[in-house]
PDB file of C-alpha atoms in Angstrom:
ATOM      1  CA  ASP H  78      -7.779  -0.628  19.479  1.00  0.00           C
ATOM      2  CA  ALA H  79      -8.959   1.527  16.538  1.00  0.00           C
ATOM      3  CA  GLY H  80      -6.934   1.240  13.396  1.00  0.00           C
ATOM      4  CA  VAL H  81      -6.037   4.098  11.082  1.00  0.00           C
ATOM      5  CA  ILE H  82      -9.236   6.319  10.700  1.00  0.00           C
ATOM      6  CA  GLN H  83      -9.835   8.169   7.354  1.00  0.00           C
ATOM      7  CA  SER H  84     -12.628  10.544   6.412  1.00  0.00           C
ATOM      8  CA  PRO H  85     -14.627  10.790   4.220  1.00  0.00           C
ATOM      9  CA  ARG H  86     -14.767   7.300   2.772  1.00  0.00           C
ATOM     10  CA  HIS H  87     -16.058   8.679  -0.480  1.00  0.00           C
ATOM     11  CA  GLU H  88     -15.991  12.033  -2.079  1.00  0.00           C
ATOM     12  CA  VAL H  89     -17.318  13.303  -5.278  1.00  0.00           C
ATOM     13  CA  THR H  90     -16.569  16.796  -6.428  1.00  0.00           C
ATOM     14  CA  GLU H  91     -16.332  18.948  -9.460  1.00  0.00           C
ATOM     15  CA  MET H  92     -13.304  20.083 -11.093  1.00  0.00           C
ATOM     16  CA  GLY H  93     -11.894  23.166  -9.614  1.00  0.00           C
ATOM     17  CA  GLN H  94     -13.272  22.570  -6.145  1.00  0.00           C
ATOM     18  CA  GLU H  95     -11.012  22.087  -3.054  1.00  0.00           C
ATOM     19  CA  VAL H  96     -10.873  18.720  -1.407  1.00  0.00           C
ATOM     20  CA  THR H  97      -9.674  17.793   1.969  1.00  0.00           C
ATOM     21  CA  LEU H  98      -8.771  14.301   3.102  1.00  0.00           C
ATOM     22  CA  ARG H  99      -8.446  13.537   6.721  1.00  0.00           C
ATOM     23  CA  CYS H 100      -6.497  10.903   8.689  1.00  0.00           C
ATOM     24  CA  LYS H 101      -6.064   9.905  12.235  1.00  0.00           C
ATOM     25  CA  PRO H 102      -3.033   7.381  12.661  1.00  0.00           C
ATOM     26  CA  ILE H 103      -2.949   4.795  15.324  1.00  0.00           C
ATOM     27  CA  SER H 104      -2.034   6.202  18.797  1.00  0.00           C
ATOM     28  CA  GLY H 105       1.572   6.103  19.415  1.00  0.00           C
ATOM     29  CA  HIS H 106       2.798   5.786  15.893  1.00  0.00           C
ATOM     30  CA  ASN H 107       5.436   8.113  14.923  1.00  0.00           C
ATOM     31  CA  SER H 108       5.190   7.898  11.255  1.00  0.00           C
ATOM     32  CA  LEU H 109       2.449   8.684   8.954  1.00  0.00           C
ATOM     33  CA  PHE H 110       2.345   8.211   4.934  1.00  0.00           C
ATOM     34  CA  TRP H 111      -0.214   9.389   2.383  1.00  0.00           C
ATOM     35  CA  TYR H 112      -0.606   7.186  -0.645  1.00  0.00           C
ATOM     36  CA  ARG H 113      -2.539   7.249  -3.742  1.00  0.00           C
ATOM     37  CA  GLN H 114      -3.722   4.205  -5.662  1.00  0.00           C
ATOM     38  CA  THR H 115      -4.854   3.938  -9.226  1.00  0.00           C
ATOM     39  CA  MET H 116      -5.301   1.070 -11.605  1.00  0.00           C
ATOM     40  CA  MET H 117      -2.557   2.447 -13.927  1.00  0.00           C
ATOM     41  CA  ARG H 118       0.068   3.371 -11.400  1.00  0.00           C
ATOM     42  CA  GLY H 119      -0.710   1.181  -8.395  1.00  0.00           C
ATOM     43  CA  LEU H 120       0.298   2.437  -4.962  1.00  0.00           C
ATOM     44  CA  GLU H 121       2.360   5.648  -4.893  1.00  0.00           C
ATOM     45  CA  LEU H 122       3.717   7.295  -1.944  1.00  0.00           C
ATOM     46  CA  LEU H 123       2.778  11.170  -1.791  1.00  0.00           C
ATOM     47  CA  ILE H 124       4.376  12.196   1.469  1.00  0.00           C
ATOM     48  CA  TYR H 125       5.827  10.818   4.592  1.00  0.00           C
ATOM     49  CA  PHE H 126       5.763  12.368   8.168  1.00  0.00           C
ATOM     50  CA  ASN H 127       7.935  11.598  11.062  1.00  0.00           C
ATOM     51  CA  ASN H 128       7.118  13.032  14.460  1.00  0.00           C
ATOM     52  CA  ASN H 129       4.677  15.444  12.629  1.00  0.00           C
ATOM     53  CA  VAL H 130       7.450  16.807  10.367  1.00  0.00           C
ATOM     54  CA  PRO H 131       7.405  16.230   6.620  1.00  0.00           C
ATOM     55  CA  ILE H 132      10.351  14.197   5.617  1.00  0.00           C
ATOM     56  CA  ASP H 133       9.788  13.313   2.023  1.00  0.00           C
ATOM     57  CA  ASP H 134       7.189  15.095  -0.112  1.00  0.00           C
ATOM     58  CA  SER H 135       8.903  14.164  -3.486  1.00  0.00           C
ATOM     59  CA  GLY H 136       5.804  12.173  -4.425  1.00  0.00           C
ATOM     60  CA  MET H 137       3.384  14.909  -4.317  1.00  0.00           C
ATOM     61  CA  PRO H 138       2.347  15.454  -7.846  1.00  0.00           C
ATOM     62  CA  GLU H 139       2.334  19.225  -8.070  1.00  0.00           C
ATOM     63  CA  ASP H 140       1.635  22.418  -6.133  1.00  0.00           C
ATOM     64  CA  ARG H 141      -2.098  21.645  -6.064  1.00  0.00           C
ATOM     65  CA  PHE H 142      -1.442  19.018  -3.453  1.00  0.00           C
ATOM     66  CA  SER H 143      -0.496  19.890   0.181  1.00  0.00           C
ATOM     67  CA  ALA H 144      -0.371  18.035   3.431  1.00  0.00           C
ATOM     68  CA  LYS H 145      -0.116  19.011   7.063  1.00  0.00           C
ATOM     69  CA  MET H 146       0.165  17.200  10.310  1.00  0.00           C
ATOM     70  CA  PRO H 147      -0.527  19.826  13.040  1.00  0.00           C
ATOM     71  CA  ASN H 148      -0.255  17.251  15.791  1.00  0.00           C
ATOM     72  CA  ALA H 149       0.567  13.400  16.383  1.00  0.00           C
ATOM     73  CA  SER H 150      -3.169  12.442  15.955  1.00  0.00           C
ATOM     74  CA  PHE H 151      -4.337  14.201  12.887  1.00  0.00           C
ATOM     75  CA  SER H 152      -3.208  14.843   9.292  1.00  0.00           C
ATOM     76  CA  THR H 153      -4.754  16.318   6.085  1.00  0.00           C
ATOM     77  CA  LEU H 154      -4.279  16.061   2.433  1.00  0.00           C
ATOM     78  CA  LYS H 155      -5.695  18.811   0.445  1.00  0.00           C
ATOM     79  CA  ILE H 156      -5.978  19.289  -3.237  1.00  0.00           C
ATOM     80  CA  GLN H 157      -6.848  22.735  -4.672  1.00  0.00           C
ATOM     81  CA  PRO H 158      -8.072  22.966  -7.308  1.00  0.00           C
ATOM     82  CA  SER H 159      -9.031  19.411  -8.063  1.00  0.00           C
ATOM     83  CA  GLU H 160      -8.735  17.903 -11.440  1.00  0.00           C
ATOM     84  CA  PRO H 161     -10.501  14.723 -12.978  1.00  0.00           C
ATOM     85  CA  ARG H 162      -6.970  13.021 -13.051  1.00  0.00           C
ATOM     86  CA  ASP H 163      -6.853  13.300  -9.328  1.00  0.00           C
ATOM     87  CA  SER H 164      -9.589  10.635  -9.228  1.00  0.00           C
ATOM     88  CA  ALA H 165      -8.117   7.820  -7.215  1.00  0.00           C
ATOM     89  CA  VAL H 166      -8.134   5.974  -3.757  1.00  0.00           C
ATOM     90  CA  TYR H 167      -6.013   7.867  -1.181  1.00  0.00           C
ATOM     91  CA  PHE H 168      -4.794   5.909   1.746  1.00  0.00           C
ATOM     92  CA  CYS H 169      -3.197   6.973   5.008  1.00  0.00           C
ATOM     93  CA  ALA H 170      -0.947   4.612   6.825  1.00  0.00           C
ATOM     94  CA  SER H 171       1.021   4.718  10.057  1.00  0.00           C
ATOM     95  CA  THR H 172       3.785   2.852  11.820  1.00  0.00           C
ATOM     96  CA  PRO H 173       5.602   3.148  14.960  1.00  0.00           C
ATOM     97  CA  GLY H 174       9.218   4.408  15.064  1.00  0.00           C
ATOM     98  CA  GLY H 175      11.223   5.826  12.304  1.00  0.00           C
ATOM     99  CA  GLY H 176       8.919   4.670   9.381  1.00  0.00           C
ATOM    100  CA  GLY H 177      10.671   1.160   8.430  1.00  0.00           C
ATOM    101  CA  GLY H 178       8.211  -0.981  10.232  1.00  0.00           C
ATOM    102  CA  GLU H 179       5.044  -2.613   9.240  1.00  0.00           C
ATOM    103  CA  GLN H 180       2.607  -0.038   7.756  1.00  0.00           C
ATOM    104  CA  TYR H 181      -1.033  -0.059   9.069  1.00  0.00           C
ATOM    105  CA  PHE H 182      -3.275   1.338   6.377  1.00  0.00           C
ATOM    106  CA  GLY H 183      -6.559   2.982   6.750  1.00  0.00           C
ATOM    107  CA  PRO H 184      -9.679   2.172   4.677  1.00  0.00           C
ATOM    108  CA  GLY H 185      -8.913   4.799   2.126  1.00  0.00           C
ATOM    109  CA  THR H 186     -10.848   7.663   0.549  1.00  0.00           C
ATOM    110  CA  ARG H 187     -12.290   7.126  -2.951  1.00  0.00           C
ATOM    111  CA  LEU H 188     -12.104  10.429  -4.619  1.00  0.00           C
ATOM    112  CA  THR H 189     -13.997  11.111  -7.759  1.00  0.00           C
ATOM    113  CA  VAL H 190     -13.628  14.440  -9.689  1.00  0.00           C
ATOM    114  CA  THR H 191     -16.094  15.192 -12.393  1.00  0.00           C
TER     115      THR H 191
ATOM    116  CA  LYS Z 260      15.990   0.993 -11.810  1.00  0.00           C
ATOM    117  CA  ASN Z 261      14.275  -0.218  -8.581  1.00  0.00           C
ATOM    118  CA  GLN Z 262      11.427  -2.453  -9.739  1.00  0.00           C
ATOM    119  CA  VAL Z 263       9.155  -5.091  -8.422  1.00  0.00           C
ATOM    120  CA  GLU Z 264       7.378  -7.443 -10.849  1.00  0.00           C
ATOM    121  CA  GLN Z 265       4.700  -9.793 -10.042  1.00  0.00           C
ATOM    122  CA  SER Z 266       3.162 -12.769 -11.742  1.00  0.00           C
ATOM    123  CA  PRO Z 267       0.580 -13.586 -12.832  1.00  0.00           C
ATOM    124  CA  GLN Z 268      -1.217 -10.416 -13.235  1.00  0.00           C
ATOM    125  CA  SER Z 269      -4.344 -12.261 -12.282  1.00  0.00           C
ATOM    126  CA  LEU Z 270      -5.388 -15.906 -11.308  1.00  0.00           C
ATOM    127  CA  ILE Z 271      -8.670 -17.834 -10.837  1.00  0.00           C
ATOM    128  CA  ILE Z 272      -8.619 -20.954  -8.915  1.00  0.00           C
ATOM    129  CA  LEU Z 273     -11.276 -23.354  -7.367  1.00  0.00           C
ATOM    130  CA  GLU Z 274     -11.918 -23.299  -3.576  1.00  0.00           C
ATOM    131  CA  GLY Z 275      -9.653 -25.748  -1.762  1.00  0.00           C
ATOM    132  CA  LYS Z 276      -6.944 -25.635  -4.417  1.00  0.00           C
ATOM    133  CA  ASN Z 277      -3.326 -24.309  -3.759  1.00  0.00           C
ATOM    134  CA  CYS Z 278      -1.703 -21.492  -5.643  1.00  0.00           C
ATOM    135  CA  THR Z 279       1.627 -19.768  -5.900  1.00  0.00           C
ATOM    136  CA  LEU Z 280       2.192 -16.048  -6.643  1.00  0.00           C
ATOM    137  CA  GLN Z 281       5.705 -14.912  -7.871  1.00  0.00           C
ATOM    138  CA  CYS Z 282       7.545 -11.790  -7.176  1.00  0.00           C
ATOM    139  CA  ASN Z 283      10.826 -10.676  -8.935  1.00  0.00           C
ATOM    140  CA  TYR Z 284      12.772  -7.719  -7.819  1.00  0.00           C
ATOM    141  CA  THR Z 285      15.627  -5.431  -8.717  1.00  0.00           C
ATOM    142  CA  VAL Z 286      15.948  -3.269  -5.751  1.00  0.00           C
ATOM    143  CA  SER Z 287      19.121  -1.905  -4.047  1.00  0.00           C
ATOM    144  CA  PRO Z 288      19.758  -1.787  -1.440  1.00  0.00           C
ATOM    145  CA  PHE Z 289      17.575  -4.407   0.059  1.00  0.00           C
ATOM    146  CA  SER Z 290      16.445  -4.348   3.632  1.00  0.00           C
ATOM    147  CA  ASN Z 291      13.327  -6.685   3.592  1.00  0.00           C
ATOM    148  CA  LEU Z 292      10.354  -8.016   1.436  1.00  0.00           C
ATOM    149  CA  ARG Z 293       6.802  -7.895   2.392  1.00  0.00           C
ATOM    150  CA  TRP Z 294       3.591  -9.411   1.220  1.00  0.00           C
ATOM    151  CA  TYR Z 295       0.308  -7.530   1.725  1.00  0.00           C
ATOM    152  CA  LYS Z 296      -3.298  -8.561   1.068  1.00  0.00           C
ATOM    153  CA  GLN Z 297      -5.710  -6.060  -0.181  1.00  0.00           C
ATOM    154  CA  ASP Z 298      -9.412  -6.853  -0.009  1.00  0.00           C
ATOM    155  CA  THR Z 299     -11.670  -4.937  -2.543  1.00  0.00           C
ATOM    156  CA  GLY Z 300     -12.451  -1.602  -0.877  1.00  0.00           C
ATOM    157  CA  ARG Z 301      -9.974  -1.901   1.846  1.00  0.00           C
ATOM    158  CA  GLY Z 302      -6.391  -0.887   2.641  1.00  0.00           C
ATOM    159  CA  PRO Z 303      -3.473  -3.341   2.396  1.00  0.00           C
ATOM    160  CA  VAL Z 304      -2.897  -5.603   5.407  1.00  0.00           C
ATOM    161  CA  SER Z 305       0.622  -7.044   5.953  1.00  0.00           C
ATOM    162  CA  LEU Z 306       0.984 -10.715   5.611  1.00  0.00           C
ATOM    163  CA  THR Z 307       4.615 -11.445   6.182  1.00  0.00           C
ATOM    164  CA  ILE Z 308       7.925  -9.503   6.330  1.00  0.00           C
ATOM    165  CA  MET Z 309      11.071 -11.284   5.584  1.00  0.00           C
ATOM    166  CA  THR Z 310      14.709 -10.142   5.876  1.00  0.00           C
ATOM    167  CA  PHE Z 311      17.692 -11.072   3.910  1.00  0.00           C
ATOM    168  CA  SER Z 312      18.427 -14.170   5.971  1.00  0.00           C
ATOM    169  CA  GLU Z 313      14.945 -15.593   6.022  1.00  0.00           C
ATOM    170  CA  ASN Z 314      14.078 -18.197   3.366  1.00  0.00           C
ATOM    171  CA  THR Z 315      10.630 -19.203   4.402  1.00  0.00           C
ATOM    172  CA  LYS Z 316       7.989 -17.619   6.660  1.00  0.00           C
ATOM    173  CA  SER Z 317       4.493 -18.752   7.278  1.00  0.00           C
ATOM    174  CA  ASN Z 318       1.319 -16.997   8.433  1.00  0.00           C
ATOM    175  CA  GLY Z 319      -1.435 -19.668   8.732  1.00  0.00           C
ATOM    176  CA  ARG Z 320      -2.192 -20.892   5.218  1.00  0.00           C
ATOM    177  CA  TYR Z 321       0.140 -18.319   3.695  1.00  0.00           C
ATOM    178  CA  THR Z 322       3.780 -19.266   3.179  1.00  0.00           C
ATOM    179  CA  ALA Z 323       6.331 -16.887   1.722  1.00  0.00           C
ATOM    180  CA  THR Z 324       9.658 -17.803   0.379  1.00  0.00           C
ATOM    181  CA  LEU Z 325      12.729 -15.592  -0.510  1.00  0.00           C
ATOM    182  CA  ASP Z 326      15.699 -16.334  -2.449  1.00  0.00           C
ATOM    183  CA  ALA Z 327      17.924 -13.273  -2.261  1.00  0.00           C
ATOM    184  CA  ASP Z 328      20.510 -14.560  -4.676  1.00  0.00           C
ATOM    185  CA  THR Z 329      18.092 -14.773  -7.472  1.00  0.00           C
ATOM    186  CA  LYS Z 330      15.954 -11.787  -6.138  1.00  0.00           C
ATOM    187  CA  GLN Z 331      12.860 -13.927  -6.226  1.00  0.00           C
ATOM    188  CA  SER Z 332      10.042 -14.433  -3.694  1.00  0.00           C
ATOM    189  CA  SER Z 333       6.734 -16.462  -3.781  1.00  0.00           C
ATOM    190  CA  LEU Z 334       3.656 -16.470  -1.818  1.00  0.00           C
ATOM    191  CA  HIS Z 335       2.007 -19.895  -1.490  1.00  0.00           C
ATOM    192  CA  ILE Z 336      -1.725 -20.193  -0.359  1.00  0.00           C
ATOM    193  CA  THR Z 337      -2.836 -23.689   0.774  1.00  0.00           C
ATOM    194  CA  ALA Z 338      -6.267 -24.895   0.672  1.00  0.00           C
ATOM    195  CA  SER Z 339      -7.619 -21.628  -0.534  1.00  0.00           C
ATOM    196  CA  GLN Z 340     -10.965 -20.276   0.777  1.00  0.00           C
ATOM    197  CA  LEU Z 341     -13.462 -17.866  -0.804  1.00  0.00           C
ATOM    198  CA  SER Z 342     -11.916 -15.069   1.600  1.00  0.00           C
ATOM    199  CA  ASP Z 343      -8.575 -15.383   0.009  1.00  0.00           C
ATOM    200  CA  SER Z 344     -10.070 -13.522  -3.032  1.00  0.00           C
ATOM    201  CA  ALA Z 345      -8.066 -10.308  -3.017  1.00  0.00           C
ATOM    202  CA  SER Z 346      -5.032  -8.601  -4.486  1.00  0.00           C
ATOM    203  CA  TYR Z 347      -1.694  -9.686  -3.341  1.00  0.00           C
ATOM    204  CA  ILE Z 348       1.040  -7.192  -3.356  1.00  0.00           C
ATOM    205  CA  CYS Z 349       4.937  -7.725  -3.075  1.00  0.00           C
ATOM    206  CA  VAL Z 350       6.798  -4.885  -1.640  1.00  0.00           C
ATOM    207  CA  VAL Z 351      10.620  -4.403  -1.308  1.00  0.00           C
ATOM    208  CA  SER Z 352      12.033  -2.106   1.381  1.00  0.00           C
ATOM    209  CA  ARG Z 353      15.116  -0.233   0.516  1.00  0.00           C
ATOM    210  CA  GLY Z 354      15.594   0.503   4.199  1.00  0.00           C
ATOM    211  CA  GLY Z 355      13.786   3.054   6.422  1.00  0.00           C
ATOM    212  CA  TYR Z 356      10.548   4.229   4.874  1.00  0.00           C
ATOM    213  CA  GLN Z 357      11.390   3.700   1.200  1.00  0.00           C
ATOM    214  CA  LEU Z 358       9.324   0.923  -0.176  1.00  0.00           C
ATOM    215  CA  ILE Z 359       9.170  -0.250  -3.831  1.00  0.00           C
ATOM    216  CA  TRP Z 360       5.611  -1.622  -4.543  1.00  0.00           C
ATOM    217  CA  GLY Z 361       4.679  -4.133  -7.086  1.00  0.00           C
ATOM    218  CA  ALA Z 362       1.520  -3.942  -9.099  1.00  0.00           C
ATOM    219  CA  GLY Z 363      -0.159  -6.929  -7.492  1.00  0.00           C
ATOM    220  CA  THR Z 364      -1.782 -10.297  -8.371  1.00  0.00           C
ATOM    221  CA  LYS Z 365      -5.616 -10.335  -8.371  1.00  0.00           C
ATOM    222  CA  LEU Z 366      -6.780 -13.615  -7.038  1.00  0.00           C
ATOM    223  CA  ILE Z 367     -10.134 -14.943  -7.484  1.00  0.00           C
ATOM    224  CA  ILE Z 368     -11.380 -18.009  -5.592  1.00  0.00           C
ATOM    225  CA  LYS Z 369     -14.314 -19.769  -7.177  1.00  0.00           C
ATOM    226  CA  PRO Z 370     -16.687 -21.911  -5.112  1.00  0.00           C
TER     227      PRO Z 370
END
């Protein structure tokens, strides 16, 4: 079975540009998470979806960040406009059920904003 | 404040040696404690999940312990291999989707 799929794997963009990160969770998993990882802050939960509905977006840094899950097999995280401090590795993870189970992580997208 | 602290921050050992990584937490409520392994350039992968009543849990050469009274956990790696070089992250669940992540211990295995 394919694991969590993320694209692109690497993204380099200039400050002010729009960035869209994509995630395909494991088939049958009801819960999806977006995380950001930096050396300074470690792993931070940005947003949690259950059955395609955003349950907790309290970790989204500011209005420049938005996330959608239009169906059970696809989610996007958008940053508009991007800033250098957004540079990080963004992970998507999924789990079956209500979100409390083992989380399966994708390979991540390394974002660099210059 | 809900916190997970790990020590040491980094560790270098020779291949074949054993090592133990530590995790102290102040998280309430407590649901379970997890150890993840994160290879460079990859997402974290779950090693173990331990509930309140479990003291020890093994996964191959990895053995995790949990002392819920002192709020401490350890991850012991036996007969280390070069492939064990990674970051090891301790995570405490408050229940449901709420996880408190530690900063991780970076382990380097030298031949």
